[in-house]
Amino acid sequence: MKPNIVVLDGFVANSGDLSWDALARLGELTVYERTAPDEIAERCTDAEIVITNKVVLDADTIAGLPRLRYVGVLATGYNNVDIAACSERGITVCNIPAYSTESVVQTALSLLLELTNNAGGYSQSVRRGDWTACADFSYRLGAITELSGKTAGIYGLGNIGRRMARVLHTLGMKIIAFTTKSADILPPWIEKVSKEDFFGQADVISLHAPLCADNAGFINADTLRLMRPSAMLINTARGGLIDEQALASALSEGRIAGAGLDVLQCEPPHADCPLLGAPNCVITPHVAWQSTEARERLLQICADNVAAFLAGKTINKVNSL
């Protein structure tokens, strides 16, 4: 008999432009666009396999799902699932690593280029008629910064961080990293530096580390004081890496030149989020992972994970049983 499979929040990953067929072939599939916390128990009572993107599966919720054997996280991060509770129950938890590397790097680069070149601002200016009314063939809204010859600091040298480092190196930037990795295993063009040198030397800092207790608020009032007034910050990792009030103050006071953010501490943000009104701050709504190609890989790997579990050859498992 095929297992019951429930997807709790499938809309963001697949709003109808892609197919769930690969997963549907593995069981009796039900896909919900969104699921509120008080709807989980009813929707998953008979589910043996539950797929979640951001819906929280805490210990109490897991305890109320007697048939549950497998939790698939429709993402790389799995902090929304109580791993210990699943392990105690013998429930396998699998995530989807490395599906969005190229997509995230492309977004990180686009945020950086928007800060350095202001293409969006120029486009709006032209549409307002500023070029039509201009006395010269060209004009500047502000400084345009050339990246070649500048220094990029990479925090987090996983798949995405290494790829971002390679792209920026190709653009002619010097690459430094604040990392626990041994300097001996880094490419010769990545220089491992101290935390002080990392913040003090970088013209661009790009964050690619997972969020944990040790690095929450990695960007804070103290580290921002170490940065150059011309420096720019990019975050496509996790919003919790940044003290948002400290960053908003640094931007408002001109202590750093700009920030490009695809993630915030609270998503969606509250109306009083200090970064929403901060100057020289480009914010996108956590879209870095969302290219069509990346989402296609996401759904396929999700199905591959389930198929491997059903065949007794589990892959991408994040808990110990």
Short mmCIF file of C-alpha atoms in Angstrom, two decimals:
data_model
loop_
_atom_site.label_atom_id
_atom_site.label_comp_id
_atom_site.label_asym_id
_atom_site.label_seq_id
_atom_site.Cartn_x
_atom_site.Cartn_y
_atom_site.Cartn_z
CA MET A 1 0.00 0.00 0.00
CA LYS A 2 1.31 3.43 -0.91
CA PRO A 3 2.02 5.78 2.01
CA ASN A 4 0.02 8.92 2.71
CA ILE A 5 2.13 11.98 1.88
CA VAL A 6 1.16 15.48 3.01
CA VAL A 7 2.84 18.70 1.89
CA LEU A 8 2.00 21.38 4.45
CA ASP A 9 3.07 24.56 2.68
CA GLY A 10 3.77 23.99 -0.97
CA PHE A 11 2.73 27.33 -2.47
CA VAL A 12 5.99 29.28 -2.30
CA ALA A 13 8.03 26.43 -3.79
CA ASN A 14 5.39 25.61 -6.40
CA SER A 15 2.58 28.06 -7.01
CA GLY A 16 1.37 26.01 -9.97
CA ASP A 17 4.13 26.56 -12.50
CA LEU A 18 5.87 23.28 -11.62
CA SER A 19 4.72 19.70 -11.07
CA TRP A 20 4.37 17.51 -7.98
CA ASP A 21 4.17 14.39 -10.16
CA ALA A 22 7.49 12.89 -9.04
CA LEU A 23 6.30 12.93 -5.43
CA ALA A 24 2.75 11.87 -6.31
CA ARG A 25 4.05 8.69 -7.91
CA LEU A 26 5.40 7.59 -4.52
CA GLY A 27 2.17 7.69 -2.52
CA GLU A 28 -1.24 9.20 -1.91
CA LEU A 29 -0.29 12.86 -2.12
CA THR A 30 -2.13 15.84 -0.64
CA VAL A 31 -0.64 19.31 -1.16
CA TYR A 32 -1.76 22.27 0.92
CA GLU A 33 -0.73 25.75 -0.13
CA ARG A 34 -0.41 26.89 3.48
CA THR A 35 -1.10 25.33 6.88
CA ALA A 36 -1.76 27.16 10.14
CA PRO A 37 -0.44 25.63 13.37
CA ASP A 38 -3.93 24.57 14.49
CA GLU A 39 -4.51 22.74 11.19
CA ILE A 40 -1.48 20.44 11.31
CA ALA A 41 -2.96 17.69 13.49
CA GLU A 42 -6.10 17.26 11.40
CA ARG A 43 -4.28 17.37 8.08
CA CYS A 44 -1.51 14.97 9.13
CA THR A 45 -3.34 12.48 11.35
CA ASP A 46 -3.05 9.70 8.76
CA ALA A 47 0.21 10.89 7.19
CA GLU A 48 3.25 8.66 7.21
CA ILE A 49 5.29 11.22 5.32
CA VAL A 50 5.05 14.96 5.98
CA ILE A 51 6.79 17.58 3.87
CA THR A 52 7.28 21.04 5.34
CA ASN A 53 9.02 24.16 4.16
CA LYS A 54 8.54 26.63 7.00
CA VAL A 55 5.64 25.14 9.00
CA VAL A 56 6.95 24.37 12.50
CA LEU A 57 6.85 20.76 13.67
CA ASP A 58 7.59 20.96 17.38
CA ALA A 59 7.71 18.15 19.92
CA ASP A 60 4.04 18.42 20.88
CA THR A 61 2.93 18.38 17.24
CA ILE A 62 5.11 15.38 16.46
CA ALA A 63 3.79 13.52 19.50
CA GLY A 64 0.27 13.89 18.12
CA LEU A 65 1.07 12.23 14.78
CA PRO A 66 1.19 8.49 15.55
CA ARG A 67 1.67 7.29 11.96
CA LEU A 68 4.48 9.68 11.10
CA ARG A 69 7.64 7.95 9.89
CA TYR A 70 9.37 10.59 7.79
CA VAL A 71 9.68 14.39 7.73
CA GLY A 72 11.00 15.98 4.57
CA VAL A 73 12.13 19.58 4.82
CA LEU A 74 11.52 21.42 1.56
CA ALA A 75 14.63 23.53 2.17
CA THR A 76 18.24 23.27 3.34
CA GLY A 77 17.65 24.68 6.84
CA TYR A 78 15.67 22.50 9.24
CA ASN A 79 15.45 24.56 12.42
CA ASN A 80 11.63 24.46 12.14
CA VAL A 81 11.62 20.73 12.97
CA ASP A 82 12.32 19.37 16.46
CA ILE A 83 15.07 16.95 15.47
CA ALA A 84 15.46 15.46 18.94
CA ALA A 85 11.75 14.67 19.18
CA CYS A 86 11.83 12.99 15.77
CA SER A 87 14.89 10.94 16.71
CA GLU A 88 13.24 9.76 19.94
CA ARG A 89 10.27 8.56 17.91
CA GLY A 90 12.42 6.94 15.23
CA ILE A 91 11.22 9.43 12.62
CA THR A 92 13.65 10.13 9.79
CA VAL A 93 14.25 13.79 8.90
CA CYS A 94 15.79 14.72 5.54
CA ASN A 95 16.63 18.11 4.04
CA ILE A 96 17.60 19.30 0.57
CA PRO A 97 21.17 20.60 0.42
CA ALA A 98 22.92 22.41 -2.41
CA TYR A 99 19.91 22.81 -4.69
CA SER A 100 20.06 26.61 -4.90
CA THR A 101 23.76 27.46 -4.93
CA GLU A 102 23.83 29.15 -8.33
CA SER A 103 20.53 30.93 -7.72
CA VAL A 104 21.62 32.35 -4.35
CA VAL A 105 24.98 33.49 -5.67
CA GLN A 106 23.25 35.20 -8.60
CA THR A 107 20.98 37.06 -6.19
CA ALA A 108 23.85 38.03 -3.90
CA LEU A 109 25.72 39.39 -6.89
CA SER A 110 22.64 41.28 -8.11
CA LEU A 111 22.26 42.93 -4.70
CA LEU A 112 25.91 43.95 -4.73
CA LEU A 113 25.69 45.32 -8.28
CA GLU A 114 22.58 47.29 -7.37
CA LEU A 115 24.55 48.95 -4.58
CA THR A 116 27.55 49.67 -6.78
CA ASN A 117 25.74 50.64 -10.01
CA ASN A 118 22.23 51.71 -8.93
CA ALA A 119 20.61 50.35 -12.09
CA GLY A 120 17.16 50.51 -10.49
CA GLY A 121 17.62 54.13 -9.46
CA TYR A 122 18.83 55.13 -12.92
CA SER A 123 15.92 53.35 -14.57
CA GLN A 124 13.43 55.23 -12.39
CA SER A 125 15.25 58.50 -13.09
CA VAL A 126 15.03 57.96 -16.86
CA ARG A 127 11.34 57.10 -16.61
CA ARG A 128 10.75 60.34 -14.69
CA GLY A 129 12.15 62.23 -17.69
CA ASP A 130 15.46 63.22 -16.12
CA TRP A 131 17.51 62.05 -19.12
CA THR A 132 15.16 63.71 -21.59
CA ALA A 133 15.61 67.01 -19.75
CA CYS A 134 19.37 66.57 -19.28
CA ALA A 135 21.73 69.12 -20.85
CA ASP A 136 24.41 66.44 -21.32
CA PHE A 137 24.51 63.00 -22.90
CA SER A 138 24.98 61.38 -19.47
CA TYR A 139 24.67 62.15 -15.77
CA ARG A 140 25.38 60.63 -12.36
CA LEU A 141 23.00 60.10 -9.47
CA GLY A 142 25.93 59.23 -7.22
CA ALA A 143 29.21 57.38 -7.17
CA ILE A 144 29.51 54.20 -9.26
CA THR A 145 31.94 51.78 -7.62
CA GLU A 146 34.20 49.44 -9.56
CA LEU A 147 34.64 46.11 -7.81
CA SER A 148 37.87 45.04 -9.49
CA GLY A 149 40.78 45.63 -7.16
CA LYS A 150 38.58 45.82 -4.06
CA THR A 151 38.53 43.30 -1.19
CA ALA A 152 35.61 40.94 -0.55
CA GLY A 153 35.16 39.26 2.81
CA ILE A 154 33.29 35.96 2.77
CA TYR A 155 31.74 34.63 5.97
CA GLY A 156 30.68 31.02 5.51
CA LEU A 157 32.64 28.85 3.09
CA GLY A 158 30.07 26.19 2.31
CA ASN A 159 28.84 25.50 -1.21
CA ILE A 160 27.33 28.96 -1.64
CA GLY A 161 30.12 30.89 0.06
CA ARG A 162 32.82 29.17 -1.99
CA ARG A 163 30.90 29.81 -5.19
CA MET A 164 30.38 33.49 -4.31
CA ALA A 165 34.08 33.79 -3.53
CA ARG A 166 34.94 32.33 -6.94
CA VAL A 167 32.59 34.72 -8.75
CA LEU A 168 33.96 37.78 -6.96
CA HIS A 169 37.52 36.61 -7.52
CA THR A 170 36.73 36.33 -11.23
CA LEU A 171 35.58 39.96 -11.12
CA GLY A 172 39.06 40.90 -9.95
CA MET A 173 38.45 41.15 -6.22
CA LYS A 174 40.84 40.06 -3.49
CA ILE A 175 39.14 37.44 -1.31
CA ILE A 176 39.53 37.19 2.45
CA ALA A 177 37.60 34.94 4.82
CA PHE A 178 36.83 34.72 8.51
CA THR A 179 36.47 30.98 8.94
CA THR A 180 37.21 28.04 11.21
CA LYS A 181 38.52 26.10 8.21
CA SER A 182 42.25 25.52 8.09
CA ALA A 183 44.13 27.88 5.78
CA ASP A 184 45.85 24.81 4.32
CA ILE A 185 42.65 23.56 2.69
CA LEU A 186 41.62 26.92 1.20
CA PRO A 187 42.43 27.86 -2.40
CA PRO A 188 45.56 30.03 -2.58
CA TRP A 189 43.47 33.03 -3.62
CA ILE A 190 41.43 32.97 -0.39
CA GLU A 191 43.26 34.48 2.58
CA LYS A 192 42.17 33.48 6.06
CA VAL A 193 42.22 36.50 8.36
CA SER A 194 41.33 37.45 11.93
CA LYS A 195 37.91 38.84 12.77
CA GLU A 196 39.33 42.34 13.18
CA ASP A 197 41.10 42.22 9.81
CA PHE A 198 38.04 40.72 8.17
CA PHE A 199 35.86 43.68 9.10
CA GLY A 200 38.61 46.25 8.78
CA GLN A 201 39.93 45.24 5.34
CA ALA A 202 36.76 44.28 3.46
CA ASP A 203 35.15 46.63 0.96
CA VAL A 204 32.34 44.10 0.63
CA ILE A 205 31.22 41.56 3.24
CA SER A 206 29.00 38.73 2.02
CA LEU A 207 27.32 36.44 4.55
CA HIS A 208 26.80 32.76 3.71
CA ALA A 209 26.91 30.99 7.08
CA PRO A 210 24.10 29.03 8.70
CA LEU A 211 22.61 30.67 11.79
CA CYS A 212 23.56 29.16 15.13
CA ALA A 213 23.80 30.28 18.74
CA ASP A 214 27.47 31.23 18.32
CA ASN A 215 27.01 33.62 15.40
CA ALA A 216 23.61 35.22 16.03
CA GLY A 217 24.15 38.97 15.68
CA PHE A 218 27.51 38.47 13.97
CA ILE A 219 26.92 41.88 12.42
CA ASN A 220 26.41 44.16 15.39
CA ALA A 221 27.34 47.59 16.72
CA ASP A 222 30.88 46.47 17.57
CA THR A 223 31.67 44.77 14.26
CA LEU A 224 30.03 47.56 12.27
CA ARG A 225 32.39 50.02 13.95
CA LEU A 226 35.30 48.07 12.48
CA MET A 227 34.03 48.44 8.90
CA ARG A 228 35.07 51.10 6.43
CA PRO A 229 32.63 53.93 5.68
CA SER A 230 32.79 52.84 2.02
CA ALA A 231 32.07 49.18 2.81
CA MET A 232 28.96 47.30 1.73
CA LEU A 233 27.19 44.36 3.36
CA ILE A 234 25.37 41.53 1.57
CA ASN A 235 23.23 38.93 3.35
CA THR A 236 21.57 36.03 1.54
CA ALA A 237 22.02 33.62 4.46
CA ARG A 238 19.88 34.18 7.57
CA GLY A 239 18.45 37.39 8.98
CA GLY A 240 19.51 36.50 12.52
CA LEU A 241 23.15 37.01 11.58
CA ILE A 242 22.49 40.76 11.76
CA ASP A 243 21.47 43.06 14.60
CA GLU A 244 18.96 44.99 12.51
CA GLN A 245 18.81 48.11 14.69
CA ALA A 246 22.60 48.36 14.73
CA LEU A 247 22.75 48.05 10.94
CA ALA A 248 19.97 50.59 10.43
CA SER A 249 21.82 53.05 12.66
CA ALA A 250 25.10 52.51 10.79
CA LEU A 251 23.38 53.13 7.46
CA SER A 252 21.54 56.21 8.72
CA GLU A 253 24.73 57.67 10.13
CA GLY A 254 26.77 56.89 7.00
CA ARG A 255 29.16 54.58 8.86
CA ILE A 256 28.88 52.04 6.05
CA ALA A 257 27.94 52.71 2.44
CA GLY A 258 25.10 50.27 1.90
CA ALA A 259 23.48 46.90 2.51
CA GLY A 260 21.82 44.37 0.22
CA LEU A 261 19.58 41.94 2.09
CA ASP A 262 17.48 39.00 0.95
CA VAL A 263 16.69 37.84 4.50
CA LEU A 264 15.46 39.51 7.68
CA GLN A 265 15.06 38.39 11.29
CA CYS A 266 11.28 38.15 10.94
CA GLU A 267 9.79 37.07 7.60
CA PRO A 268 7.57 38.67 6.54
CA PRO A 269 8.91 41.69 8.48
CA HIS A 270 6.87 43.72 10.91
CA ALA A 271 6.00 47.24 9.77
CA ASP A 272 8.39 48.67 12.36
CA CYS A 273 11.43 46.74 11.13
CA PRO A 274 14.19 49.39 11.29
CA LEU A 275 15.75 48.34 8.00
CA LEU A 276 12.63 49.05 5.94
CA GLY A 277 13.31 52.78 6.15
CA ALA A 278 17.10 52.68 6.27
CA PRO A 279 18.98 54.58 3.53
CA ASN A 280 21.09 52.76 0.95
CA CYS A 281 19.47 49.46 1.88
CA VAL A 282 18.23 47.17 -0.90
CA ILE A 283 15.86 44.46 0.37
CA THR A 284 14.37 41.54 -1.55
CA PRO A 285 11.78 39.16 0.00
CA HIS A 286 13.86 35.99 0.51
CA VAL A 287 13.87 35.20 -3.21
CA ALA A 288 17.49 34.08 -3.66
CA TRP A 289 16.53 30.39 -3.73
CA GLN A 290 13.56 30.91 -6.03
CA SER A 291 14.84 30.60 -9.58
CA THR A 292 12.70 28.23 -11.65
CA GLU A 293 15.67 25.93 -12.09
CA ALA A 294 16.41 25.83 -8.35
CA ARG A 295 12.79 25.09 -7.48
CA GLU A 296 12.71 22.29 -10.06
CA ARG A 297 15.76 20.77 -8.39
CA LEU A 298 14.12 21.26 -4.98
CA LEU A 299 11.02 19.27 -5.91
CA GLN A 300 13.02 16.54 -7.64
CA ILE A 301 15.42 16.09 -4.72
CA CYS A 302 12.45 16.06 -2.34
CA ALA A 303 10.98 13.17 -4.33
CA ASP A 304 14.38 11.45 -4.54
CA ASN A 305 14.73 11.67 -0.76
CA VAL A 306 11.32 10.08 -0.22
CA ALA A 307 11.99 7.37 -2.80
CA ALA A 308 15.31 6.51 -1.16
CA PHE A 309 13.66 6.35 2.28
CA LEU A 310 10.93 4.01 1.01
CA ALA A 311 13.62 1.81 -0.55
CA GLY A 312 15.54 1.64 2.73
CA LYS A 313 18.47 3.67 1.38
CA THR A 314 17.93 7.01 3.07
CA ILE A 315 19.84 10.02 1.72
CA ASN A 316 20.26 13.58 3.05
CA LYS A 317 19.26 12.51 6.57
CA VAL A 318 19.95 15.16 9.22
CA ASN A 319 19.17 13.19 12.40
CA SER A 320 20.59 10.10 14.07
CA LEU A 321 18.35 7.17 14.81
#
